[in-house]
mmCIF file of C-alpha atoms and ligand atoms in Angstrom:
data_model
loop_
_atom_site.group_PDB
_atom_site.id
_atom_site.type_symbol
_atom_site.label_atom_id
_atom_site.label_comp_id
_atom_site.label_asym_id
_atom_site.label_seq_id
_atom_site.Cartn_x
_atom_site.Cartn_y
_atom_site.Cartn_z
ATOM 1 C CA MET A 1 78.934 134.272 62.303
ATOM 2 C CA ASN A 2 81.347 133.185 59.462
ATOM 3 C CA ALA A 3 84.605 131.254 60.232
ATOM 4 C CA ASP A 4 86.717 134.391 60.538
ATOM 5 C CA GLU A 5 84.346 136.012 62.913
ATOM 6 C CA ILE A 6 84.152 132.895 65.091
ATOM 7 C CA MET A 7 87.801 132.730 65.444
ATOM 8 C CA GLU A 8 88.149 136.365 66.040
ATOM 9 C CA VAL A 9 85.671 136.445 68.773
ATOM 10 C CA GLU A 10 87.049 133.434 70.550
ATOM 11 C CA SER A 11 90.625 134.589 70.192
ATOM 12 C CA ALA A 12 89.663 138.051 71.711
ATOM 13 C CA HIS A 13 87.802 136.700 74.686
ATOM 14 C CA THR A 14 89.307 133.315 75.560
ATOM 15 C CA SER A 15 90.859 132.987 78.955
ATOM 16 C CA GLY A 16 94.126 132.151 77.221
ATOM 17 C CA LEU A 17 94.347 128.729 78.981
ATOM 18 C CA TYR A 18 94.016 126.715 75.782
ATOM 19 C CA GLY A 19 96.535 126.193 72.913
ATOM 20 C CA LYS A 20 93.938 126.780 70.112
ATOM 21 C CA GLN A 21 93.895 124.752 66.924
ATOM 22 C CA PRO A 22 92.566 126.712 63.782
ATOM 23 C CA ILE A 23 89.597 124.343 63.158
ATOM 24 C CA ILE A 24 85.960 125.109 63.932
ATOM 25 C CA PHE A 25 83.940 122.036 64.716
ATOM 26 C CA VAL A 26 80.239 122.334 64.596
ATOM 27 C CA ARG A 27 78.791 118.765 64.590
ATOM 28 C CA GLY A 28 79.750 115.129 65.200
ATOM 29 C CA LEU A 29 78.448 111.746 64.335
ATOM 30 C CA GLY A 30 79.847 108.503 65.668
ATOM 31 C CA ALA A 31 83.691 108.733 65.737
ATOM 32 C CA SER A 32 83.576 111.571 63.254
ATOM 33 C CA LEU A 33 83.688 115.385 63.787
ATOM 34 C CA PHE A 34 82.702 117.717 61.073
ATOM 35 C CA ASP A 35 84.201 121.270 60.639
ATOM 36 C CA ILE A 36 82.380 124.430 59.610
ATOM 37 C CA ASN A 37 82.976 123.417 55.783
ATOM 38 C CA ASP A 38 81.621 119.872 56.552
ATOM 39 C CA VAL A 39 85.027 118.438 56.255
ATOM 40 C CA GLU A 40 85.156 115.146 58.139
ATOM 41 C CA TYR A 41 87.743 114.289 60.726
ATOM 42 C CA ILE A 42 88.238 110.980 62.587
ATOM 43 C CA ASP A 43 88.179 111.721 66.307
ATOM 44 C CA CYS A 44 90.708 109.807 68.361
ATOM 45 C CA ASN A 45 90.312 112.346 71.139
ATOM 46 C CA SER A 46 86.827 111.856 72.205
ATOM 47 C CA GLY A 47 87.260 115.102 74.183
ATOM 48 C CA HIS A 48 89.941 113.353 76.179
ATOM 49 C CA GLY A 49 87.760 110.211 76.705
ATOM 50 C CA VAL A 50 84.300 111.635 77.008
ATOM 51 C CA ALA A 51 82.639 110.411 73.840
ATOM 52 C CA ASN A 52 82.809 106.654 74.387
ATOM 53 C CA LEU A 53 79.488 106.314 72.742
ATOM 54 C CA GLY A 54 80.502 108.582 69.890
ATOM 55 C CA HIS A 55 78.979 111.903 69.071
ATOM 56 C CA ALA A 56 75.250 112.571 68.652
ATOM 57 C CA HIS A 57 74.134 109.128 69.992
ATOM 58 C CA PRO A 58 70.414 109.050 69.143
ATOM 59 C CA LYS A 59 69.403 107.608 72.578
ATOM 60 C CA VAL A 60 71.420 110.043 74.495
ATOM 61 C CA ALA A 61 70.145 112.870 72.422
ATOM 62 C CA ALA A 62 66.507 111.801 72.882
ATOM 63 C CA ALA A 63 66.850 111.382 76.629
ATOM 64 C CA ILE A 64 68.428 114.939 77.050
ATOM 65 C CA ALA A 65 65.669 116.323 74.890
ATOM 66 C CA LEU A 66 62.823 114.754 76.693
ATOM 67 C CA GLN A 67 64.089 115.553 80.059
ATOM 68 C CA SER A 68 64.910 119.082 79.397
ATOM 69 C CA THR A 69 61.191 119.553 78.881
ATOM 70 C CA ARG A 70 60.315 117.918 82.134
ATOM 71 C CA LEU A 71 62.852 118.825 84.965
ATOM 72 C CA ILE A 72 66.496 119.979 84.538
ATOM 73 C CA THR A 73 67.391 120.884 88.073
ATOM 74 C CA LEU A 74 66.610 119.329 91.572
ATOM 75 C CA PHE A 75 68.840 119.425 94.726
ATOM 76 C CA GLU A 76 69.577 115.852 96.048
ATOM 77 C CA THR A 77 67.476 116.462 99.198
ATOM 78 C CA PHE A 78 64.489 115.602 97.097
ATOM 79 C CA TYR A 79 63.976 112.331 95.379
ATOM 80 C CA ASN A 80 63.819 112.050 91.569
ATOM 81 C CA ASP A 81 62.691 109.320 89.018
ATOM 82 C CA GLN A 82 65.658 109.842 86.697
ATOM 83 C CA ARG A 83 68.284 109.733 89.585
ATOM 84 C CA ALA A 84 66.761 106.569 90.910
ATOM 85 C CA THR A 85 66.831 105.079 87.322
ATOM 86 C CA LEU A 86 70.417 105.948 87.062
ATOM 87 C CA MET A 87 71.270 104.366 90.470
ATOM 88 C CA LYS A 88 69.484 101.239 89.669
ATOM 89 C CA ILE A 89 71.476 100.772 86.344
ATOM 90 C CA MET A 90 74.777 101.584 88.187
ATOM 91 C CA GLY A 91 74.260 99.166 91.073
ATOM 92 C CA PRO A 92 75.118 95.921 89.296
ATOM 93 C CA LEU A 93 77.874 97.380 87.222
ATOM 94 C CA VAL A 94 80.072 97.424 90.311
ATOM 95 C CA PRO A 95 79.175 94.982 93.082
ATOM 96 C CA GLY A 96 80.617 96.014 96.327
ATOM 97 C CA LEU A 97 80.079 99.751 95.783
ATOM 98 C CA PRO A 98 76.429 100.318 96.348
ATOM 99 C CA ARG A 99 76.456 103.993 97.194
ATOM 100 C CA VAL A 100 77.073 106.907 94.950
ATOM 101 C CA PHE A 101 77.934 110.588 95.254
ATOM 102 C CA PHE A 102 77.170 112.528 92.170
ATOM 103 C CA CYS A 103 79.063 115.669 91.135
ATOM 104 C CA ASN A 104 79.961 117.535 87.775
ATOM 105 C CA SER A 105 83.397 116.613 86.765
ATOM 106 C CA GLY A 106 86.434 114.440 87.260
ATOM 107 C CA THR A 107 88.343 116.670 89.579
ATOM 108 C CA GLU A 108 85.252 117.030 91.705
ATOM 109 C CA SER A 109 84.953 113.222 91.940
ATOM 110 C CA VAL A 110 88.545 113.147 93.230
ATOM 111 C CA GLU A 111 88.069 116.070 95.665
ATOM 112 C CA ALA A 112 85.070 114.124 97.122
ATOM 113 C CA ALA A 113 86.788 110.814 97.348
ATOM 114 C CA ILE A 114 89.804 112.441 99.223
ATOM 115 C CA LYS A 115 87.359 114.282 101.565
ATOM 116 C CA PHE A 116 85.471 110.991 102.202
ATOM 117 C CA ALA A 117 88.753 109.124 102.940
ATOM 118 C CA ARG A 118 89.786 111.662 105.440
ATOM 119 C CA ILE A 119 86.507 111.861 107.183
ATOM 120 C CA SER A 120 86.042 108.102 107.186
ATOM 121 C CA THR A 121 89.468 107.246 108.572
ATOM 122 C CA GLY A 122 90.240 110.386 110.575
ATOM 123 C CA ARG A 123 93.723 110.276 109.096
ATOM 124 C CA PRO A 124 95.503 112.953 106.929
ATOM 125 C CA GLY A 125 97.638 110.952 104.752
ATOM 126 C CA ILE A 126 97.067 110.652 100.927
ATOM 127 C CA VAL A 127 99.571 108.570 98.964
ATOM 128 C CA ALA A 128 99.456 109.074 95.231
ATOM 129 C CA THR A 129 101.839 107.989 92.375
ATOM 130 C CA MET A 130 104.497 109.613 90.226
ATOM 131 C CA ARG A 131 103.156 110.654 86.711
ATOM 132 C CA ALA A 132 99.640 110.733 88.201
ATOM 133 C CA PHE A 133 96.935 112.925 86.947
ATOM 134 C CA HIS A 134 93.829 113.505 89.044
ATOM 135 C CA GLY A 135 92.643 116.955 88.110
ATOM 136 C CA ARG A 136 93.264 120.765 88.762
ATOM 137 C CA THR A 137 91.436 121.792 91.760
ATOM 138 C CA TYR A 138 93.592 121.947 94.937
ATOM 139 C CA GLY A 139 92.896 118.470 96.516
ATOM 140 C CA ALA A 140 93.186 116.695 93.182
ATOM 141 C CA LEU A 141 95.925 118.867 92.101
ATOM 142 C CA SER A 142 97.941 117.965 95.195
ATOM 143 C CA ALA A 143 97.671 114.333 94.158
ATOM 144 C CA THR A 144 98.666 115.106 90.475
ATOM 145 C CA TYR A 145 102.457 114.683 90.028
ATOM 146 C CA ASN A 146 103.650 116.649 87.067
ATOM 147 C CA LYS A 147 105.321 119.988 87.978
ATOM 148 C CA LYS A 148 103.779 121.531 84.837
ATOM 149 C CA TYR A 149 100.362 121.469 86.650
ATOM 150 C CA ARG A 150 101.597 122.473 90.143
ATOM 151 C CA GLU A 151 104.209 124.943 89.806
ATOM 152 C CA GLY A 152 103.158 128.496 90.658
ATOM 153 C CA PHE A 153 100.163 127.298 92.626
ATOM 154 C CA GLU A 154 101.906 126.351 95.902
ATOM 155 C CA PRO A 155 101.223 125.988 98.702
ATOM 156 C CA LEU A 156 99.274 122.838 97.802
ATOM 157 C CA VAL A 157 97.256 120.733 100.313
ATOM 158 C CA PRO A 158 99.403 119.173 102.990
ATOM 159 C CA GLY A 159 99.496 115.490 103.637
ATOM 160 C CA TYR A 160 100.243 114.194 100.189
ATOM 161 C CA SER A 161 103.192 112.046 99.025
ATOM 162 C CA HIS A 162 104.023 110.520 95.702
ATOM 163 C CA ILE A 163 105.610 107.067 95.008
ATOM 164 C CA PRO A 164 106.713 105.288 91.923
ATOM 165 C CA TYR A 165 103.868 103.629 89.973
ATOM 166 C CA ASN A 166 104.034 99.922 89.816
ATOM 167 C CA ASN A 167 106.648 99.642 92.516
ATOM 168 C CA VAL A 168 105.363 97.131 95.157
ATOM 169 C CA GLU A 169 108.203 97.800 97.600
ATOM 170 C CA ALA A 170 107.696 101.567 97.665
ATOM 171 C CA LEU A 171 103.905 100.970 98.155
ATOM 172 C CA GLU A 172 104.328 98.689 101.128
ATOM 173 C CA LYS A 173 106.657 101.246 102.738
ATOM 174 C CA ALA A 174 104.424 104.265 102.025
ATOM 175 C CA ILE A 175 101.153 103.147 103.351
ATOM 176 C CA ASP A 176 100.995 103.253 107.274
ATOM 177 C CA GLU A 177 98.864 104.122 110.188
ATOM 178 C CA ASN A 178 98.678 107.795 109.078
ATOM 179 C CA THR A 179 97.331 106.970 105.568
ATOM 180 C CA ALA A 180 93.765 107.919 104.815
ATOM 181 C CA ALA A 181 93.997 106.684 101.209
ATOM 182 C CA PHE A 182 96.111 105.389 98.423
ATOM 183 C CA ILE A 183 94.847 106.958 95.166
ATOM 184 C CA VAL A 184 95.818 105.474 91.712
ATOM 185 C CA GLU A 185 94.832 105.329 88.114
ATOM 186 C CA ALA A 186 94.316 101.899 86.657
ATOM 187 C CA VAL A 187 95.825 103.235 83.449
ATOM 188 C CA GLN A 188 97.745 106.444 83.709
ATOM 189 C CA GLY A 189 96.381 108.365 80.806
ATOM 190 C CA GLU A 190 97.840 111.895 80.953
ATOM 191 C CA GLY A 191 101.028 110.388 82.444
ATOM 192 C CA GLY A 192 101.900 108.400 79.273
ATOM 193 C CA VAL A 193 99.503 105.502 78.930
ATOM 194 C CA TYR A 194 100.960 103.184 81.483
ATOM 195 C CA THR A 195 98.751 100.142 82.632
ATOM 196 C CA ILE A 196 98.927 99.137 86.304
ATOM 197 C CA ASP A 197 100.357 95.682 86.953
ATOM 198 C CA ALA A 198 98.036 93.091 88.345
ATOM 199 C CA GLU A 199 100.323 92.306 91.287
ATOM 200 C CA TYR A 200 100.588 95.962 92.161
ATOM 201 C CA ILE A 201 97.029 96.598 92.513
ATOM 202 C CA GLN A 202 96.345 93.400 94.318
ATOM 203 C CA VAL A 203 99.207 94.296 96.825
ATOM 204 C CA ALA A 204 97.669 97.827 97.078
ATOM 205 C CA ARG A 205 94.346 96.266 98.050
ATOM 206 C CA ARG A 206 95.997 93.945 100.746
ATOM 207 C CA VAL A 207 98.259 96.606 102.137
ATOM 208 C CA CYS A 208 95.398 99.063 102.455
ATOM 209 C CA ASP A 209 93.291 96.464 104.345
ATOM 210 C CA GLU A 210 96.104 95.572 106.668
ATOM 211 C CA LYS A 211 96.800 99.277 107.443
ATOM 212 C CA GLY A 212 93.146 100.481 107.609
ATOM 213 C CA ALA A 213 93.660 102.812 104.577
ATOM 214 C CA LEU A 214 91.098 103.117 101.871
ATOM 215 C CA LEU A 215 91.834 102.299 98.169
ATOM 216 C CA ILE A 216 90.728 105.077 95.755
ATOM 217 C CA LEU A 217 90.818 104.273 92.011
ATOM 218 C CA ASP A 218 90.632 107.237 89.640
ATOM 219 C CA GLU A 219 88.801 105.628 86.470
ATOM 220 C CA VAL A 220 87.771 109.183 85.145
ATOM 221 C CA GLN A 221 89.510 108.356 81.837
ATOM 222 C CA SER A 222 89.716 104.502 81.862
ATOM 223 C CA GLY A 223 86.031 103.802 82.819
ATOM 224 C CA PHE A 224 82.846 102.911 80.942
ATOM 225 C CA GLY A 225 84.223 100.349 78.800
ATOM 226 C CA ARG A 226 87.274 102.006 77.348
ATOM 227 C CA THR A 227 89.759 99.248 78.389
ATOM 228 C CA GLY A 228 87.700 96.224 77.656
ATOM 229 C CA ARG A 229 85.830 95.961 80.895
ATOM 230 C CA MET A 230 83.247 98.389 82.181
ATOM 231 C CA PHE A 231 86.024 99.504 84.692
ATOM 232 C CA ALA A 232 89.733 98.797 84.317
ATOM 233 C CA PHE A 233 89.953 97.325 87.848
ATOM 234 C CA GLN A 234 87.697 94.534 86.752
ATOM 235 C CA HIS A 235 90.632 93.080 84.981
ATOM 236 C CA PHE A 236 92.397 92.508 88.321
ATOM 237 C CA GLY A 237 89.849 90.778 90.562
ATOM 238 C CA ILE A 238 89.810 93.534 93.154
ATOM 239 C CA THR A 239 87.380 96.106 94.320
ATOM 240 C CA PRO A 240 88.320 99.652 95.464
ATOM 241 C CA ASP A 241 86.719 101.436 98.381
ATOM 242 C CA LEU A 242 86.056 104.556 96.369
ATOM 243 C CA LEU A 243 85.880 104.672 92.512
ATOM 244 C CA CYS A 244 86.081 108.156 90.780
ATOM 245 C CA CYS A 245 84.218 108.408 87.466
ATOM 246 C CA ALA A 246 83.333 111.237 85.274
ATOM 247 C CA LYS A 247 84.207 111.826 81.494
ATOM 248 C CA SER A 248 81.999 109.455 79.474
ATOM 249 C CA ILE A 249 79.421 108.782 82.297
ATOM 250 C CA ALA A 250 76.699 110.945 80.866
ATOM 251 C CA GLY A 251 77.160 110.622 77.063
ATOM 252 C CA GLY A 252 78.939 113.966 76.917
ATOM 253 C CA LEU A 253 77.013 115.897 79.466
ATOM 254 C CA PRO A 254 79.062 117.229 82.460
ATOM 255 C CA MET A 255 78.806 114.695 85.339
ATOM 256 C CA GLY A 256 81.022 113.078 87.912
ATOM 257 C CA ALA A 257 80.429 110.288 90.411
ATOM 258 C CA VAL A 258 82.276 108.521 93.270
ATOM 259 C CA LEU A 259 80.989 105.016 93.939
ATOM 260 C CA ILE A 260 81.408 104.135 97.578
ATOM 261 C CA GLY A 261 82.103 100.849 99.372
ATOM 262 C CA ALA A 262 81.023 99.587 102.707
ATOM 263 C CA ARG A 263 84.333 100.554 104.650
ATOM 264 C CA VAL A 264 83.693 104.171 103.931
ATOM 265 C CA GLN A 265 82.008 105.791 106.934
ATOM 266 C CA ASN A 266 80.895 109.089 108.390
ATOM 267 C CA LEU A 267 79.018 110.298 105.344
ATOM 268 C CA GLY A 268 76.175 112.038 107.064
ATOM 269 C CA PRO A 269 73.898 115.018 105.970
ATOM 270 C CA GLY A 270 76.022 118.080 105.132
ATOM 271 C CA VAL A 271 79.433 116.479 105.292
ATOM 272 C CA HIS A 272 79.858 117.155 101.505
ATOM 273 C CA GLY A 273 77.440 118.199 98.629
ATOM 274 C CA SER A 274 76.964 119.768 95.231
ATOM 275 C CA THR A 275 74.317 122.183 93.758
ATOM 276 C CA PHE A 276 74.241 120.574 90.415
ATOM 277 C CA GLY A 277 75.316 117.064 91.553
ATOM 278 C CA GLY A 278 72.657 114.400 90.603
ATOM 279 C CA ASN A 279 70.569 116.789 88.585
ATOM 280 C CA PRO A 280 67.749 115.131 86.577
ATOM 281 C CA LEU A 281 69.082 116.162 83.174
ATOM 282 C CA SER A 282 72.495 114.801 83.709
ATOM 283 C CA CYS A 283 71.084 111.683 85.340
ATOM 284 C CA ALA A 284 68.756 111.057 82.342
ATOM 285 C CA ALA A 285 71.602 111.387 80.028
ATOM 286 C CA ALA A 286 73.786 109.057 82.046
ATOM 287 C CA ALA A 287 70.985 106.524 82.304
ATOM 288 C CA ALA A 288 70.487 106.591 78.573
ATOM 289 C CA ALA A 289 74.382 106.440 77.996
ATOM 290 C CA LEU A 290 74.985 103.546 80.404
ATOM 291 C CA THR A 291 72.083 101.586 78.903
ATOM 292 C CA ALA A 292 73.441 102.107 75.531
ATOM 293 C CA ILE A 293 77.003 101.119 76.630
ATOM 294 C CA ILE A 294 75.543 97.882 78.006
ATOM 295 C CA GLU A 295 73.262 97.116 75.165
ATOM 296 C CA GLU A 296 75.925 97.668 72.499
ATOM 297 C CA ASP A 297 78.404 95.841 74.639
ATOM 298 C CA LEU A 298 81.016 98.578 74.327
ATOM 299 C CA PRO A 299 83.570 97.058 76.727
ATOM 300 C CA LYS A 300 83.754 94.025 74.524
ATOM 301 C CA GLN A 301 83.908 96.267 71.376
ATOM 302 C CA ALA A 302 86.675 98.120 72.939
ATOM 303 C CA GLU A 303 88.640 95.017 73.810
ATOM 304 C CA GLU A 304 88.318 93.527 70.167
ATOM 305 C CA LYS A 305 88.920 96.877 68.265
ATOM 306 C CA GLY A 306 91.694 97.904 70.760
ATOM 307 C CA LYS A 307 93.558 94.530 70.042
ATOM 308 C CA TYR A 308 92.994 94.907 66.217
ATOM 309 C CA PHE A 309 94.097 98.584 66.329
ATOM 310 C CA ALA A 310 97.201 98.091 68.534
ATOM 311 C CA ASP A 311 98.192 95.019 66.356
ATOM 312 C CA LYS A 312 98.020 97.211 63.183
ATOM 313 C CA ILE A 313 99.937 99.950 64.812
ATOM 314 C CA ARG A 314 102.644 97.464 65.758
ATOM 315 C CA GLN A 315 102.843 96.386 62.115
ATOM 316 C CA ILE A 316 103.755 99.874 61.073
ATOM 317 C CA ASN A 317 107.286 99.952 59.845
ATOM 318 C CA SER A 318 108.706 103.199 61.193
ATOM 319 C CA PRO A 319 111.994 103.929 62.891
ATOM 320 C CA LEU A 320 110.304 106.425 65.122
ATOM 321 C CA ILE A 321 108.130 104.052 67.154
ATOM 322 C CA ARG A 322 109.754 103.054 70.473
ATOM 323 C CA GLU A 323 106.769 101.116 71.958
ATOM 324 C CA VAL A 324 103.066 100.613 71.506
ATOM 325 C CA ARG A 325 101.187 99.980 74.821
ATOM 326 C CA GLY A 326 97.743 100.356 76.547
ATOM 327 C CA MET A 327 94.506 98.579 77.231
ATOM 328 C CA GLY A 328 91.438 98.335 74.969
ATOM 329 C CA LEU A 329 90.993 101.577 73.126
ATOM 330 C CA MET A 330 93.324 103.492 75.318
ATOM 331 C CA ILE A 331 96.354 103.214 73.277
ATOM 332 C CA GLY A 332 99.805 104.873 73.563
ATOM 333 C CA ILE A 333 102.467 105.123 70.807
ATOM 334 C CA GLU A 334 105.817 106.065 72.397
ATOM 335 C CA LEU A 335 108.046 107.831 69.860
ATOM 336 C CA LYS A 336 111.755 108.342 69.895
ATOM 337 C CA GLN A 337 110.992 112.171 69.367
ATOM 338 C CA LYS A 338 108.706 114.690 70.427
ATOM 339 C CA VAL A 339 105.085 114.007 69.304
ATOM 340 C CA MET A 340 103.611 117.454 68.517
ATOM 341 C CA PRO A 341 104.892 117.638 64.935
ATOM 342 C CA THR A 342 103.401 114.214 64.305
ATOM 343 C CA LEU A 343 100.088 115.285 65.857
ATOM 344 C CA ARG A 344 99.779 118.347 63.744
ATOM 345 C CA ALA A 345 100.654 116.314 60.575
ATOM 346 C CA LEU A 346 97.903 113.927 61.429
ATOM 347 C CA GLN A 347 95.634 116.757 62.015
ATOM 348 C CA GLU A 348 96.380 118.063 58.578
ATOM 349 C CA ARG A 349 95.317 114.671 57.265
ATOM 350 C CA HIS A 350 92.090 114.908 59.281
ATOM 351 C CA ILE A 351 92.954 112.717 62.141
ATOM 352 C CA LEU A 352 92.670 113.944 65.630
ATOM 353 C CA ALA A 353 94.878 112.428 68.345
ATOM 354 C CA LEU A 354 96.271 113.515 71.714
ATOM 355 C CA ASN A 355 99.696 113.654 73.314
ATOM 356 C CA ALA A 356 100.411 112.081 76.804
ATOM 357 C CA GLY A 357 103.542 113.941 77.839
ATOM 358 C CA LEU A 358 106.185 114.911 75.325
ATOM 359 C CA THR A 359 106.789 111.677 73.429
ATOM 360 C CA VAL A 360 103.542 109.625 73.558
ATOM 361 C CA ILE A 361 100.719 109.755 71.068
ATOM 362 C CA ARG A 362 97.596 108.875 72.784
ATOM 363 C CA LEU A 363 94.439 107.439 71.023
ATOM 364 C CA LEU A 364 91.157 107.514 72.788
ATOM 365 C CA PRO A 365 88.601 106.936 70.018
ATOM 366 C CA PRO A 366 84.996 106.610 70.684
ATOM 367 C CA LEU A 367 84.273 102.856 71.286
ATOM 368 C CA VAL A 368 81.926 102.902 68.366
ATOM 369 C CA ILE A 369 84.757 103.712 65.896
ATOM 370 C CA THR A 370 84.419 101.351 62.816
ATOM 371 C CA TYR A 371 87.097 98.997 61.510
ATOM 372 C CA ASP A 372 87.217 101.061 58.342
ATOM 373 C CA GLN A 373 88.067 104.215 60.345
ATOM 374 C CA ILE A 374 90.630 102.229 62.444
ATOM 375 C CA ASP A 375 92.199 101.316 59.090
ATOM 376 C CA ARG A 376 92.155 104.813 57.863
ATOM 377 C CA VAL A 377 93.883 106.043 61.090
ATOM 378 C CA VAL A 378 96.562 103.415 60.838
ATOM 379 C CA ALA A 379 97.126 104.207 57.007
ATOM 380 C CA GLU A 380 97.562 107.964 58.036
ATOM 381 C CA LEU A 381 99.814 107.219 60.976
ATOM 382 C CA GLU A 382 101.961 105.100 58.725
ATOM 383 C CA ILE A 383 102.357 107.942 56.306
ATOM 384 C CA VAL A 384 103.007 110.514 58.973
ATOM 385 C CA LEU A 385 105.501 108.293 60.795
ATOM 386 C CA ASN A 386 107.566 107.883 57.633
ATOM 387 C CA GLN A 387 107.731 111.445 56.598
ATOM 388 C CA SER A 388 111.190 113.150 56.882
ATOM 389 C CA PRO A 389 111.318 114.736 60.216
ATOM 390 C CA GLU A 390 109.452 118.147 60.169
ATOM 391 C CA SER A 391 110.883 121.189 61.767
ATOM 392 C CA GLU A 392 109.351 121.813 65.182
ATOM 393 C CA LYS A 393 106.280 124.042 64.794
HETATM 394 C C1 PLP B 401 90.403 113.989 83.049
HETATM 395 C C2 PLP B 401 90.909 113.425 84.249
HETATM 396 C C3 PLP B 401 90.566 114.078 85.537
HETATM 397 C C4 PLP B 401 89.879 115.300 85.616
HETATM 398 O O1 PLP B 401 88.656 115.474 85.142
HETATM 399 P P1 PLP B 401 88.030 116.895 84.829
HETATM 400 O O2 PLP B 401 86.646 116.615 84.385
HETATM 401 O O3 PLP B 401 88.795 117.545 83.710
HETATM 402 O O4 PLP B 401 88.096 117.657 86.112
HETATM 403 C C5 PLP B 401 90.986 113.265 86.645
HETATM 404 N N1 PLP B 401 91.539 112.124 86.562
HETATM 405 C C6 PLP B 401 91.789 111.578 85.540
HETATM 406 C C7 PLP B 401 92.414 110.204 85.421
HETATM 407 C C8 PLP B 401 91.473 112.202 84.166
HETATM 408 O O5 PLP B 401 91.838 111.526 83.099
#
């Protein structure tokens, strides 16, 4: 199909759920994406934080190719070499969370964690935070805060409440004998790139312990090196009871996981499950991806490159920037105006970036992005943030 045909067919048959951009990407390499005319773009989206290892990582590609010729599907009632290999790699990454439930996406990992918390504690209450994003299926959507995702889908799941993020007092009040779990992101991505305070997460750990509630951390976006540690919570010296992962876990293949601590009980056969969960193909991809993340020390790369990147952005002289914040290679640039025109202008200059709400530019580049590429992104940002304000498109 030529470019016109591709866009025509997709436009005719798309669900309509996505605001489409008029670019056709056909391949990627490292932190670059190439369109159908082989024009290169620097990818600071990573598919919303999926491509931590960059695109077309040779070790992930080789693992997928090989495993696809051996065994793609196997229900978790049977043992499998690839699944065991993956579990063995994951074990030491997060001491204190020795068990794992595999699923296929971020929202599924949140669904599972919430079900585990309720079955484990026998309590209904789920406390979440304002600005939170946890996914779009009903259990996860009920924990998500923004009206934009919730409106029109009520009634949502009962038993949920939302408290202000990083507010210790509200937290201490909200968690009680009815609370099954407190669910929180270590860095709110979708919500505007807000980092959790060390004190807040430590108090959350203590209050959950005191009240017999479980602490669920959603690291679907912040996990696997992005913030400068394998997981963002490792900056703060605590361990959650349930850790939700997905996005970059399998080098781009769909996969989710919940890591499970000792206090989580009552997970017997049949309590929960997933047809595709823990399939050998995704496990082989994840084993290769995690091995590469460890070998290439991507957490350290994210820490160093993130500091370099954010410092350079802070040096940009533009009246439009209100604040630069984030952790590692999860960077938010809050503007004094709406960001969509800026993102479109960047895209025209072959830089892909995301929004986080109306006024925040969110940069989630592959952790393998080069310093040259970072410099290029900063140079284009500087140009775009100094153009005369464009009319809203
Ligand atoms: C993306 C995301 C989800 C949902 O993941 P899906 O794979 O899209 O279902 C949940 N929580 C956080 C923090 C996310 O960034």
